XYZ file of C-alpha atoms in Angstrom:
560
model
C -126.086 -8.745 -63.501
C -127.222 -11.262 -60.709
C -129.247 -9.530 -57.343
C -128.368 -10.766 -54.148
C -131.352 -10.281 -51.613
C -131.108 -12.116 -47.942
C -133.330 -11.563 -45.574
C -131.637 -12.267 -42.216
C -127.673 -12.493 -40.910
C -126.963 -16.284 -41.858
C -128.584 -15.446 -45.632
C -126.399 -12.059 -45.354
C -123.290 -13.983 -44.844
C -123.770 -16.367 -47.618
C -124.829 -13.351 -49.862
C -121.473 -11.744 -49.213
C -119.472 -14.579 -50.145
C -120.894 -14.397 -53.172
C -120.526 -11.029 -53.848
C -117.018 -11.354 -53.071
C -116.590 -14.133 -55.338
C -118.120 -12.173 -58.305
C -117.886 -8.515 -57.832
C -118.770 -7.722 -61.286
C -121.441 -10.343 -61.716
C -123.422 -9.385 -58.452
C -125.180 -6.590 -57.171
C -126.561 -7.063 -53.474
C -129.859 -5.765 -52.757
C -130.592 -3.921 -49.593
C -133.887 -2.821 -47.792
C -137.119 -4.559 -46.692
C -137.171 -8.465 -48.786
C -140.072 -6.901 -51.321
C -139.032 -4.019 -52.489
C -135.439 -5.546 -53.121
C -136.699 -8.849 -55.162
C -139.432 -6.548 -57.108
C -135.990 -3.955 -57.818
C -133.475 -6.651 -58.738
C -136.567 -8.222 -60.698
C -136.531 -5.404 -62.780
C -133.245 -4.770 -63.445
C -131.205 -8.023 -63.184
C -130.782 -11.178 -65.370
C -131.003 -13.384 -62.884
C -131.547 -13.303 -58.788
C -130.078 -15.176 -55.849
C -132.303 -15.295 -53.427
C -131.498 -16.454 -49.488
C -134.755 -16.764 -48.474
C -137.166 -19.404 -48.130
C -138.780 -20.668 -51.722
C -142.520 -20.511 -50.453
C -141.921 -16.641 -49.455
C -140.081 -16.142 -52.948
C -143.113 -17.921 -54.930
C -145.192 -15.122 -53.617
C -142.941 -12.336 -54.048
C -142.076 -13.013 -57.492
C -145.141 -14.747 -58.820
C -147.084 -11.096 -59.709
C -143.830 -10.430 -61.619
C -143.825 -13.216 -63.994
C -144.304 -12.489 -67.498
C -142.831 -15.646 -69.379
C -140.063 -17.778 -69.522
C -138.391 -15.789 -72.216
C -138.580 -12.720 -70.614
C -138.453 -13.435 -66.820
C -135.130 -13.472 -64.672
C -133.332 -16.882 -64.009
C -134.298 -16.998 -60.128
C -132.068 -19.253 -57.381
C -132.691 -19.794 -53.563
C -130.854 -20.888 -51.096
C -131.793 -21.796 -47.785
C -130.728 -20.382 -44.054
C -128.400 -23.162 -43.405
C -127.034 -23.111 -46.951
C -127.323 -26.861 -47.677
C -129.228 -26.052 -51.184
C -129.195 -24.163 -53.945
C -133.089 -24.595 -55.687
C -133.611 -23.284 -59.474
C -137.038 -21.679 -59.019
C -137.705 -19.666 -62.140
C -136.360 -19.499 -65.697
C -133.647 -23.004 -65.688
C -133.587 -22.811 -69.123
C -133.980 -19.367 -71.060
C -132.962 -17.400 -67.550
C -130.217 -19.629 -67.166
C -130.882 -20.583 -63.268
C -130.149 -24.463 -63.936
C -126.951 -23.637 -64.413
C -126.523 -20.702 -62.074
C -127.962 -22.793 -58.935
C -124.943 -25.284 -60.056
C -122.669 -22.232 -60.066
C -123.733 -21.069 -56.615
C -123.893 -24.479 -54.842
C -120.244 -25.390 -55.799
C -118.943 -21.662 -54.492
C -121.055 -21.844 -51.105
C -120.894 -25.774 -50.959
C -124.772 -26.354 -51.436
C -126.320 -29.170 -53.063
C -127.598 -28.278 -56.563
C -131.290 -28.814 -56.788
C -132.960 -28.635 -60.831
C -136.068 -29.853 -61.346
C -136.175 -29.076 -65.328
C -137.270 -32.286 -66.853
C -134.578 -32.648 -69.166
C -131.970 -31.611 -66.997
C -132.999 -33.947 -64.117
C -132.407 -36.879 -66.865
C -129.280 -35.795 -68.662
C -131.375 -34.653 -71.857
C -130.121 -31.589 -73.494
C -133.248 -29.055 -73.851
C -133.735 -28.089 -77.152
C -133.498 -24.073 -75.712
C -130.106 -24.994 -74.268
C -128.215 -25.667 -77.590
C -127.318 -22.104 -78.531
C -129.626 -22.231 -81.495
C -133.043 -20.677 -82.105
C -135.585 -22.993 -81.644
C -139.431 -22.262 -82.814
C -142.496 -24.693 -83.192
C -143.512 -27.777 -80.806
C -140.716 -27.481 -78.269
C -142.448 -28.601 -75.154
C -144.468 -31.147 -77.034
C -140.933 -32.649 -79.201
C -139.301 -32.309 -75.332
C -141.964 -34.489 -73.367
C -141.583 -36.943 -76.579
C -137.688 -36.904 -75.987
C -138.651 -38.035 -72.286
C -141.165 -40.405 -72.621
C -138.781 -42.280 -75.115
C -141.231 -42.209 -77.873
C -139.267 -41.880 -81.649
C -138.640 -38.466 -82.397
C -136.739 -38.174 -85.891
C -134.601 -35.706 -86.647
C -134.092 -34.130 -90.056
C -130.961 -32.584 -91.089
C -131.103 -30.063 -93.499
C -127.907 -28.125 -92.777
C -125.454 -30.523 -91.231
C -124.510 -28.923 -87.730
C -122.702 -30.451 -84.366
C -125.285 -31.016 -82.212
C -125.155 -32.508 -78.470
C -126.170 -36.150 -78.286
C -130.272 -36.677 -78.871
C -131.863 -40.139 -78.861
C -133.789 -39.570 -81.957
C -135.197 -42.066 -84.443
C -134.697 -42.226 -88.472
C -138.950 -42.070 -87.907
C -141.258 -40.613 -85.455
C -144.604 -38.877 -85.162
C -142.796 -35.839 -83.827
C -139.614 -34.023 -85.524
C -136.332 -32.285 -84.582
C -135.987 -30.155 -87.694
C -132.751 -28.251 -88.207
C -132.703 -25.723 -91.094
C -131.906 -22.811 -92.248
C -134.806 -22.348 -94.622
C -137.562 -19.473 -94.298
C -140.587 -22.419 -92.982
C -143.124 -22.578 -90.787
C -143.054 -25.654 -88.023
C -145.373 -28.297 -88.888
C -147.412 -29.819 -85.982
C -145.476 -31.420 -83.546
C -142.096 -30.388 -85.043
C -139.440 -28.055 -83.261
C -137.371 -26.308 -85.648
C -133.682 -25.113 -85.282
C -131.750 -22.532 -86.739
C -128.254 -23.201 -87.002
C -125.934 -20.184 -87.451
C -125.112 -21.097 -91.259
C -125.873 -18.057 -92.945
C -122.532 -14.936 -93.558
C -124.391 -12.033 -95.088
C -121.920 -9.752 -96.935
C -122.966 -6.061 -96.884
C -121.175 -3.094 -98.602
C -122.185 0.310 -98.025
C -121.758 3.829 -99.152
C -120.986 6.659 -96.664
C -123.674 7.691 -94.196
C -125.908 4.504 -95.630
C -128.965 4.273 -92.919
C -129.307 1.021 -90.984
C -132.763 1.164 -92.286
C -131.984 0.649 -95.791
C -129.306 -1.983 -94.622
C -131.816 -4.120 -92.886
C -134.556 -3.335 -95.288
C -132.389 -4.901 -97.893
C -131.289 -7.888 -96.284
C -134.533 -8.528 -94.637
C -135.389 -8.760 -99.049
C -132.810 -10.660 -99.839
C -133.566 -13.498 -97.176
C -137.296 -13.820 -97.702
C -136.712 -13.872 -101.112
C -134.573 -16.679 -100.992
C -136.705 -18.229 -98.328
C -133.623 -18.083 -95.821
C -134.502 -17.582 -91.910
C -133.098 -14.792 -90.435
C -132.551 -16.423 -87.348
C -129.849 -18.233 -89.361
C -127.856 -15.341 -90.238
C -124.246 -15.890 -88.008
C -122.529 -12.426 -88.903
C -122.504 -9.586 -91.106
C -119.481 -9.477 -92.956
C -117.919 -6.469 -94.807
C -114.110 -4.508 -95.452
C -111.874 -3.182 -93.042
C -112.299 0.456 -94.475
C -116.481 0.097 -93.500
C -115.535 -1.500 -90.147
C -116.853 2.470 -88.315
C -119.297 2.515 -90.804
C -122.496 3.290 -88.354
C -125.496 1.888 -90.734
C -123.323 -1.172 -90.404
C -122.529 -1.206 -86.707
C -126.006 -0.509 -85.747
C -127.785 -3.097 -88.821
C -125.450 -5.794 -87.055
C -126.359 -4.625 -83.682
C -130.324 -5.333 -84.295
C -129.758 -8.475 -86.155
C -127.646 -9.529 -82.904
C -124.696 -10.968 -84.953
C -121.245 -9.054 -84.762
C -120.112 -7.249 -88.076
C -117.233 -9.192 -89.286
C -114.063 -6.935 -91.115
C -111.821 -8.676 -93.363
C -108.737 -6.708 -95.229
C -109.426 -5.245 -98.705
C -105.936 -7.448 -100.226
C -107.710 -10.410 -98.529
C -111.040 -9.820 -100.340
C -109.582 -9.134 -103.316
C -108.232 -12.244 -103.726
C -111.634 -14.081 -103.454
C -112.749 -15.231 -106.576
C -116.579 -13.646 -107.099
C -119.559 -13.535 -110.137
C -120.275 -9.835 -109.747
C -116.622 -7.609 -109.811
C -116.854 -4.247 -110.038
C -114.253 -1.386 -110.756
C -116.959 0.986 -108.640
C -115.472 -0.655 -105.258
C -111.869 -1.684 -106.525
C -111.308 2.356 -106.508
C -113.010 3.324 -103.110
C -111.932 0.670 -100.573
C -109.051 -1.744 -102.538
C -110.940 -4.595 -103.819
C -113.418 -5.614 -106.724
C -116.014 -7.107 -104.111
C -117.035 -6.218 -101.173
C -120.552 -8.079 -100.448
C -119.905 -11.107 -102.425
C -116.163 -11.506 -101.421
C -116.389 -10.731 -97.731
C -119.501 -13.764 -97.579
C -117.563 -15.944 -99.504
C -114.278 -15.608 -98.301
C -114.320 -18.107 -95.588
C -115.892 -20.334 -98.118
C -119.318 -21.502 -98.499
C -121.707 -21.721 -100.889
C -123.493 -18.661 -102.553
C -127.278 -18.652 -102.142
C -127.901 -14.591 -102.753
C -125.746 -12.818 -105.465
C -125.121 -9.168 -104.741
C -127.840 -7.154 -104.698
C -128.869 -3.432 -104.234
C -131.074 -1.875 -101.883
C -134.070 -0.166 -102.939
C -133.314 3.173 -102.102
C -132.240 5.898 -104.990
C -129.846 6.457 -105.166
C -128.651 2.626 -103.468
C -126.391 2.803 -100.618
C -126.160 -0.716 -99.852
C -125.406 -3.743 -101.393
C -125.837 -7.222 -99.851
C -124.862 -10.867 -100.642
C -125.685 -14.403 -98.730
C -123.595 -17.238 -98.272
C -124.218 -20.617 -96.840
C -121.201 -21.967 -94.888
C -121.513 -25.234 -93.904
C -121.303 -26.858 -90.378
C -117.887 -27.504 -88.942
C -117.052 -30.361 -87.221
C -115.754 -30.359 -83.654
C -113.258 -32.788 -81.545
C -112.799 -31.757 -78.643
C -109.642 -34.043 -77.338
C -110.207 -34.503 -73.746
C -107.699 -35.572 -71.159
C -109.726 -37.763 -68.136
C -106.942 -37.252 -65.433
C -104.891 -40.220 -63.546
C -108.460 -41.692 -62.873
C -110.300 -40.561 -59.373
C -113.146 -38.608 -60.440
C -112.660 -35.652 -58.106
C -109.335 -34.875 -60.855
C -112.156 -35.029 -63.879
C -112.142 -31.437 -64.594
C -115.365 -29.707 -65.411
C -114.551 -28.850 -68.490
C -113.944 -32.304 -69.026
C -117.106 -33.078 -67.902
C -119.109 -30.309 -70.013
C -117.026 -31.542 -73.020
C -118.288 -35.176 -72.320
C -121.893 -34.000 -72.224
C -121.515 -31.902 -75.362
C -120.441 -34.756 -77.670
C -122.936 -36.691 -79.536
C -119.865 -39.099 -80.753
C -117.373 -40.353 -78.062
C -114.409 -42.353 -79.082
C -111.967 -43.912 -76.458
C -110.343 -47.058 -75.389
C -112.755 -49.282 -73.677
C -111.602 -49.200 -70.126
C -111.553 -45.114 -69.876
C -114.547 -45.044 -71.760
C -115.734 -47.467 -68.200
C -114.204 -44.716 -66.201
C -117.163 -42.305 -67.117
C -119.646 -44.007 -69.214
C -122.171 -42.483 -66.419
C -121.251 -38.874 -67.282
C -122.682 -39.512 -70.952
C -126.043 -38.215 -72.299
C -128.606 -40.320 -73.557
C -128.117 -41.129 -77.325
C -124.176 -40.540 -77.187
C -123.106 -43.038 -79.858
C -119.617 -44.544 -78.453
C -116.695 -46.196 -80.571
C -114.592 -47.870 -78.261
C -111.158 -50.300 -78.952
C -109.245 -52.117 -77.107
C -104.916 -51.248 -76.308
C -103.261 -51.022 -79.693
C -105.712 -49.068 -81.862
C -104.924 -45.505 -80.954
C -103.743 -44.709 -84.729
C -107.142 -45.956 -85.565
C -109.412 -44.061 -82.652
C -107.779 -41.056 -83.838
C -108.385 -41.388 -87.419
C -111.886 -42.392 -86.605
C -112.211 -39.334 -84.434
C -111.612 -36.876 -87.128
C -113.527 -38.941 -89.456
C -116.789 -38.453 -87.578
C -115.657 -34.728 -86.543
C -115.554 -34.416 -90.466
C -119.281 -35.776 -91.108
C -120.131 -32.580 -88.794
C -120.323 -34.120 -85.763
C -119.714 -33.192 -82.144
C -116.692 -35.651 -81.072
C -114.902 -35.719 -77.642
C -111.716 -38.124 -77.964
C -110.636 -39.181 -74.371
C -107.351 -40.431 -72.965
C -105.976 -40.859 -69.739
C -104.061 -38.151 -68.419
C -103.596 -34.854 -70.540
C -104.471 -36.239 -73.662
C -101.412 -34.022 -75.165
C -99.021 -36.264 -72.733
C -98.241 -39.619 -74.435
C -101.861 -39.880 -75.345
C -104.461 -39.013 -78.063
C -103.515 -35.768 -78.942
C -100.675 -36.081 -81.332
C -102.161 -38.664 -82.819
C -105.233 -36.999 -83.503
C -103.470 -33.596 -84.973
C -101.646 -35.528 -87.188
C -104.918 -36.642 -88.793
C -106.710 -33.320 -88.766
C -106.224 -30.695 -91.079
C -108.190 -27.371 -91.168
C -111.834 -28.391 -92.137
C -112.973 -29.002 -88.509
C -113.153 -27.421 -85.683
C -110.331 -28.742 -82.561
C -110.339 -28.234 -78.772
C -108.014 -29.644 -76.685
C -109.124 -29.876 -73.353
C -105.902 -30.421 -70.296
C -106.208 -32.971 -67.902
C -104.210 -33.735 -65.022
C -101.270 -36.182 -65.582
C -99.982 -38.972 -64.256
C -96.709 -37.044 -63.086
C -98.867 -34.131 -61.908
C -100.636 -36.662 -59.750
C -97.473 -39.056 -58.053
C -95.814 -35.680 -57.606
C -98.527 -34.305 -55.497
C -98.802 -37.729 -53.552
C -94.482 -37.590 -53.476
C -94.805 -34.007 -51.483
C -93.282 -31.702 -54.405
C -90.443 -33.804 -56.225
C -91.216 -31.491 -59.532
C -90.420 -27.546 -57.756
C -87.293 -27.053 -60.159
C -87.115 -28.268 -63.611
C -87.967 -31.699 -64.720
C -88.752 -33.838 -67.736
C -90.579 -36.955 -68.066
C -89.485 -39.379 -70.630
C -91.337 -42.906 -71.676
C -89.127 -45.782 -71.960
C -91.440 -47.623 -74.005
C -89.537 -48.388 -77.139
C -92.550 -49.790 -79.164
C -92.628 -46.164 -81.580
C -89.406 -44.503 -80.499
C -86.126 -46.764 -81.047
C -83.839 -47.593 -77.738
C -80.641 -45.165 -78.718
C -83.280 -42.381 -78.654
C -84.081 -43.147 -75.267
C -81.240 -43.737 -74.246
C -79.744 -40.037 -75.737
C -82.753 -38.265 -73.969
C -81.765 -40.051 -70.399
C -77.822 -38.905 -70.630
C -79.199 -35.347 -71.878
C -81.968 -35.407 -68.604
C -78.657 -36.717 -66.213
C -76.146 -34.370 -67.605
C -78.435 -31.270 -67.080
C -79.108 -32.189 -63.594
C -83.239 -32.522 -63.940
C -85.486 -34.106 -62.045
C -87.243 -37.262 -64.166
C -90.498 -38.925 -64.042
C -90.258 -41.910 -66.301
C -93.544 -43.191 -68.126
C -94.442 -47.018 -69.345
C -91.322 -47.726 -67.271
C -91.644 -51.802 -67.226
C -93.187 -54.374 -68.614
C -93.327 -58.210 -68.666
C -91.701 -58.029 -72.393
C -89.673 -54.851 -71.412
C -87.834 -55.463 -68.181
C -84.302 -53.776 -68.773
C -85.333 -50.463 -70.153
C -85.781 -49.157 -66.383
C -82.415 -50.544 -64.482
C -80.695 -49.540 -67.602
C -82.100 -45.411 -67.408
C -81.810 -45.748 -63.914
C -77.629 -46.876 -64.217
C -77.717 -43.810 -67.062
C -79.037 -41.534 -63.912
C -76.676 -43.154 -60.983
C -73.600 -42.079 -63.209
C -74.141 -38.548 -62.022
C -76.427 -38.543 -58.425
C -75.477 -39.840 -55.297
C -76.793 -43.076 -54.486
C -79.089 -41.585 -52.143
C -80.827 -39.862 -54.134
C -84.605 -39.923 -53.588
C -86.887 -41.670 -55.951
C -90.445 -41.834 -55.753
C -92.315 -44.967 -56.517
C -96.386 -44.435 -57.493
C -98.781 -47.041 -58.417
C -102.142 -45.950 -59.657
C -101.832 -42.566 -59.001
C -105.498 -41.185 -57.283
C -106.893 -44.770 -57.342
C -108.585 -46.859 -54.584
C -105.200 -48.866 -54.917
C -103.337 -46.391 -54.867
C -99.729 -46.768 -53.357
C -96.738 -44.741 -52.850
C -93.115 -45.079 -51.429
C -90.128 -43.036 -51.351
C -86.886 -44.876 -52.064
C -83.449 -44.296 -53.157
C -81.394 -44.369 -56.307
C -79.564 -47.072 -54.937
C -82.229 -48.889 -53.125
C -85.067 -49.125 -55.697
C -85.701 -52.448 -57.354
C -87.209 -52.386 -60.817
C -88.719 -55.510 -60.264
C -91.388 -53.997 -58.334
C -92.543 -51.225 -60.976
C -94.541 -52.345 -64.114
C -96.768 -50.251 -66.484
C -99.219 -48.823 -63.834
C -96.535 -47.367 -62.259
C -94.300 -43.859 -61.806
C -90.952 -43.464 -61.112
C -89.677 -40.205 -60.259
C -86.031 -39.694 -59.539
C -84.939 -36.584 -58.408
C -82.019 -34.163 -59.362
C -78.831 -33.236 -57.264
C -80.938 -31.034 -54.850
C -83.791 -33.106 -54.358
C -83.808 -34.564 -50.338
C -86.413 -36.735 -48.458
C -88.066 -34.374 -45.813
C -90.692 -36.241 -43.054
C -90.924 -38.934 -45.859
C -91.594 -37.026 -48.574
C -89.706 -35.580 -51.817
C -88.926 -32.048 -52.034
C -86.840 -30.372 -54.647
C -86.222 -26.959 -53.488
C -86.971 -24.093 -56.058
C -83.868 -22.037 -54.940
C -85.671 -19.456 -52.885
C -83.061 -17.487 -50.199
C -84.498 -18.623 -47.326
C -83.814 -22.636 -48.455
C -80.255 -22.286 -48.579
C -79.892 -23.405 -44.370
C -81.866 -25.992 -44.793
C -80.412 -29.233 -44.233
């Protein structure tokens, strides 16, 4: 929950936006300015506070405890021009709340965090337990001295600039050790623990015995991702509530799914009560992985519990990202968080341009030139597939005549894909048209270079014959100059000459330019490959010099 305090009328206003914009996220504070900021101190995550920062410095300073206890804590000021992380950026999350709260109320941002203010992910931002020299392995990062890193589990990690040497270390492991000096060590969420349990077992007995089982293996329970057990245990409350203080969810799979998983231990003991030979070993295992901890028993007499630990190993991610027509305002933010995430970007070298800034420090990129996209996307999933965090960027939505398909085609089920929308070219010219795309539409490439000519050509008569509104892509080149009059003749066999066609250049660009034509009028000597041509269906008309294909609604049918 996030407490709203203000202070005067202007800071009251402000608050209430806010709490209108996130009624379940905010609770506003009422009352004199001290009593409400100790309250919401006490019982919020984080605090937004509309006061002045020197007066919340002294209000909240007696409350401080430390940063992984204490509330993220946000001000804004009486005119609402900033929005200042004061307290807890990283572990309270205020970095990215005062980000939050200064694009809802229009503020400018303001985060101080050393590693935020220089695009440097902090090691307590990467979703992984982190022990050992963090501060001092952070100012390292900063002061560009070589840090090394040491991968002992392979895990997608956001981009670090870290060295093959270094007098400080980035350790990542799942192993039961003890930071050396100036080493940070993090746990990445590699370890399923499978856990079968009699009726009424005690969580007690459940934790006691996997607490054994990890130690004794020399595993770090801050590596431990889920336990995992059978449907039939899934109410099972020494289960629920062992999971619960771990802080990892309890996992179910179906007893005909586990026992099909090949283990060491059967036993007939299981196979009667809940369907399956295996419950421990097979519900670790069956998401693959490699088996560190046979099953074991508890301690107890008689044993309740049985318990078994798996190692599953890192999945890749690619995350294929679509950049928009190319203003930056049309980047969308999860574009941009997708960017900042990937320690591996791969693109063609003039979108890579468009937002080489956006990149973190120590973001390897593989860039190519026009012509490669078979071989950015195999590279792509090739990296994805050493573990890596990969963003793979075309213009556009890269699902839209872009890197998407490609990129599928090479991937199979061993990483870890996101496709992230962008806004496409036709999105863009049919904003900048007025609204040529209100009924239905298709848009259709006429490059022929990978689909042949009578294709085309089939898809065209199909788009004319059904009466929809078409955006043509790649509709003219220097070495393709009668693909475009040709569609276009395809078209005029069933509209009226007059119909409107929209003409866009560099959608969103600073060159941007746009005309409204007609069917009859348009010359495809002035379009090339930067351009889009959208020609609109029976109904579409030109209104105050724009294109506007009505969706059907009653109240259109006077209009002239």
């Amino acid at each position: 929950m996030i407490g709203l305090i203000s202070a005067t009328a202007a800071g009251a206003a402000a608050r209430d936006r806010l709490a209108a914009a996130w009624p379940d996220r905010t609770r506003v504070y009422e009352g004199p300015v001290g009593d409400a900021v100790r309250a919401a101190f006490a019982q919020c995550e984080q605090l937004v506070c509309f006061l002045a920062t020197g007066a919340v410095v002294r209000l909240v300073a007696p409350l401080l405890s430390g940063k992984a206890a204490d509330p993220g804590v946000v001000c804004v000021d009486e005119g609402g021009r900033f929005a200042v992380s004061l307290v807890g950026g990283h572990a309270g999350g205020a970095n990215e709340l005062a980000l939050e709260v200064g694009e809802l109320l229009g503020a400018e941002p303001v985060v101080t965090t050393a590693t935020d203010a220089v695009g440097l992910p902090g090691l307590d931002t990467l979703g992984l337990p982190v022990e050992g020299d963090v501060a001092g392995v952070s100012r390292a990062l900063l002061d560009g001295e070589a840090v090394a890193l040491r991968v002992e589990v392979p895990w997608p990690l956001p981009p670090l600039p870290v060295a093959a040497e270094g007098a400080r270390t980035v350790r990542l492991t799942d192993r039961l050790v003890e930071p050396a000096e100036g080493e940070a060590v993090l746990r990445p969420p590699s370890l399923v623990v499978g856990v079968g349990a009699s009726k009424g077992a005690p969580a007690e007995e459940v934790l006691a015995l996997v607490g054994d089982a990890l130690r004794e293996a020399g595993l770090s329970a801050g590596s431990v991702a889920e336990l995992a057990t059978v449907d039939a245990k899934a109410e099972e409350q020494g289960l629920v509530e062992a999971a619960r203080r771990l802080g990892v969810p309890l996992v179910t799979y179906a007893a005909g799914e586990l026992a099909g998983v090949e283990v060491p231990n059967p036993s007939e003991a299981p196979l009667a009560a809940v369907g399956t030979p295996s419950v421990a070993e097979a519900a670790a295992l069956v998401r693959g992985g490699e088996l560190l901890v046979p099953k074991r028993k508890s301690a107890a007499s008689p044993a309740m519990a049985t318990c078994a630990v798996v190692r599953r190993p890192g999945r890749g991610r690619l995350a294929v990202v679509g950049l928009g027509p190319g203003a930056r305002d049309l980047l969308t933010p999860r574009a941009k968080a997708e960017l900042r995430r990937a320690s591996v970007l791969v693109g063609l070298d003039q979108y890579v341009d468009q937002i080489r800034d956006l990149l973190r420090p120590g973001t390897r990129i593989l860039e190519s030139g026009l012509g490669a996209e078979e071989e950015r996307a195999r590279t792509a999933v090739e990296e994805a597939r050493k573990g890596q965090a990969v963003a793979l960027i075309g213009s556009g939505d890269a699902g839209v005549y872009a890197m998407a398909s490609p990129a599928l085609a090479e991937a199979s089920d061993d990483i870890d894909v996101v496709g992230v929308p962008g806004v496409t070219a036709a999105l863009a010219a049919g904003a900048i048209l007025g609204a040529p795309l209100g009924h239905d539409h298709v848009s259709i490439s006429l490059s022929d270079l990978h689909t042949p000519w009578e294709v085309i050509e089939r898809r065209v008569r199909a788009a004319a014959e059904a009466d929809l509104v078409v955006t043509f892509y790649n509709p003219r080149s220097r070495g393709r100059d009668w693909q475009l009059p040709k569609a276009l003749a395809i078209l005029a066999g069933h509209r009226d000459p007059s119909t409107p066609v929209g003409v866009v250049r560099n959608a969103s660009r600073p060159d941007e330019s746009a005309r409204v034509t007609t069917l009859a009028a348009l010359d495809p000597a002035t379009v090339d490959m930067m351009t889009v041509v959208t020609v609109g269906n029976t109904a579409t008309r030109e209104i105050a010099g724009r294109m506007v294909t009505p969706r059907g609604y009653r109240w259109q049918e006077g209009a002239g």
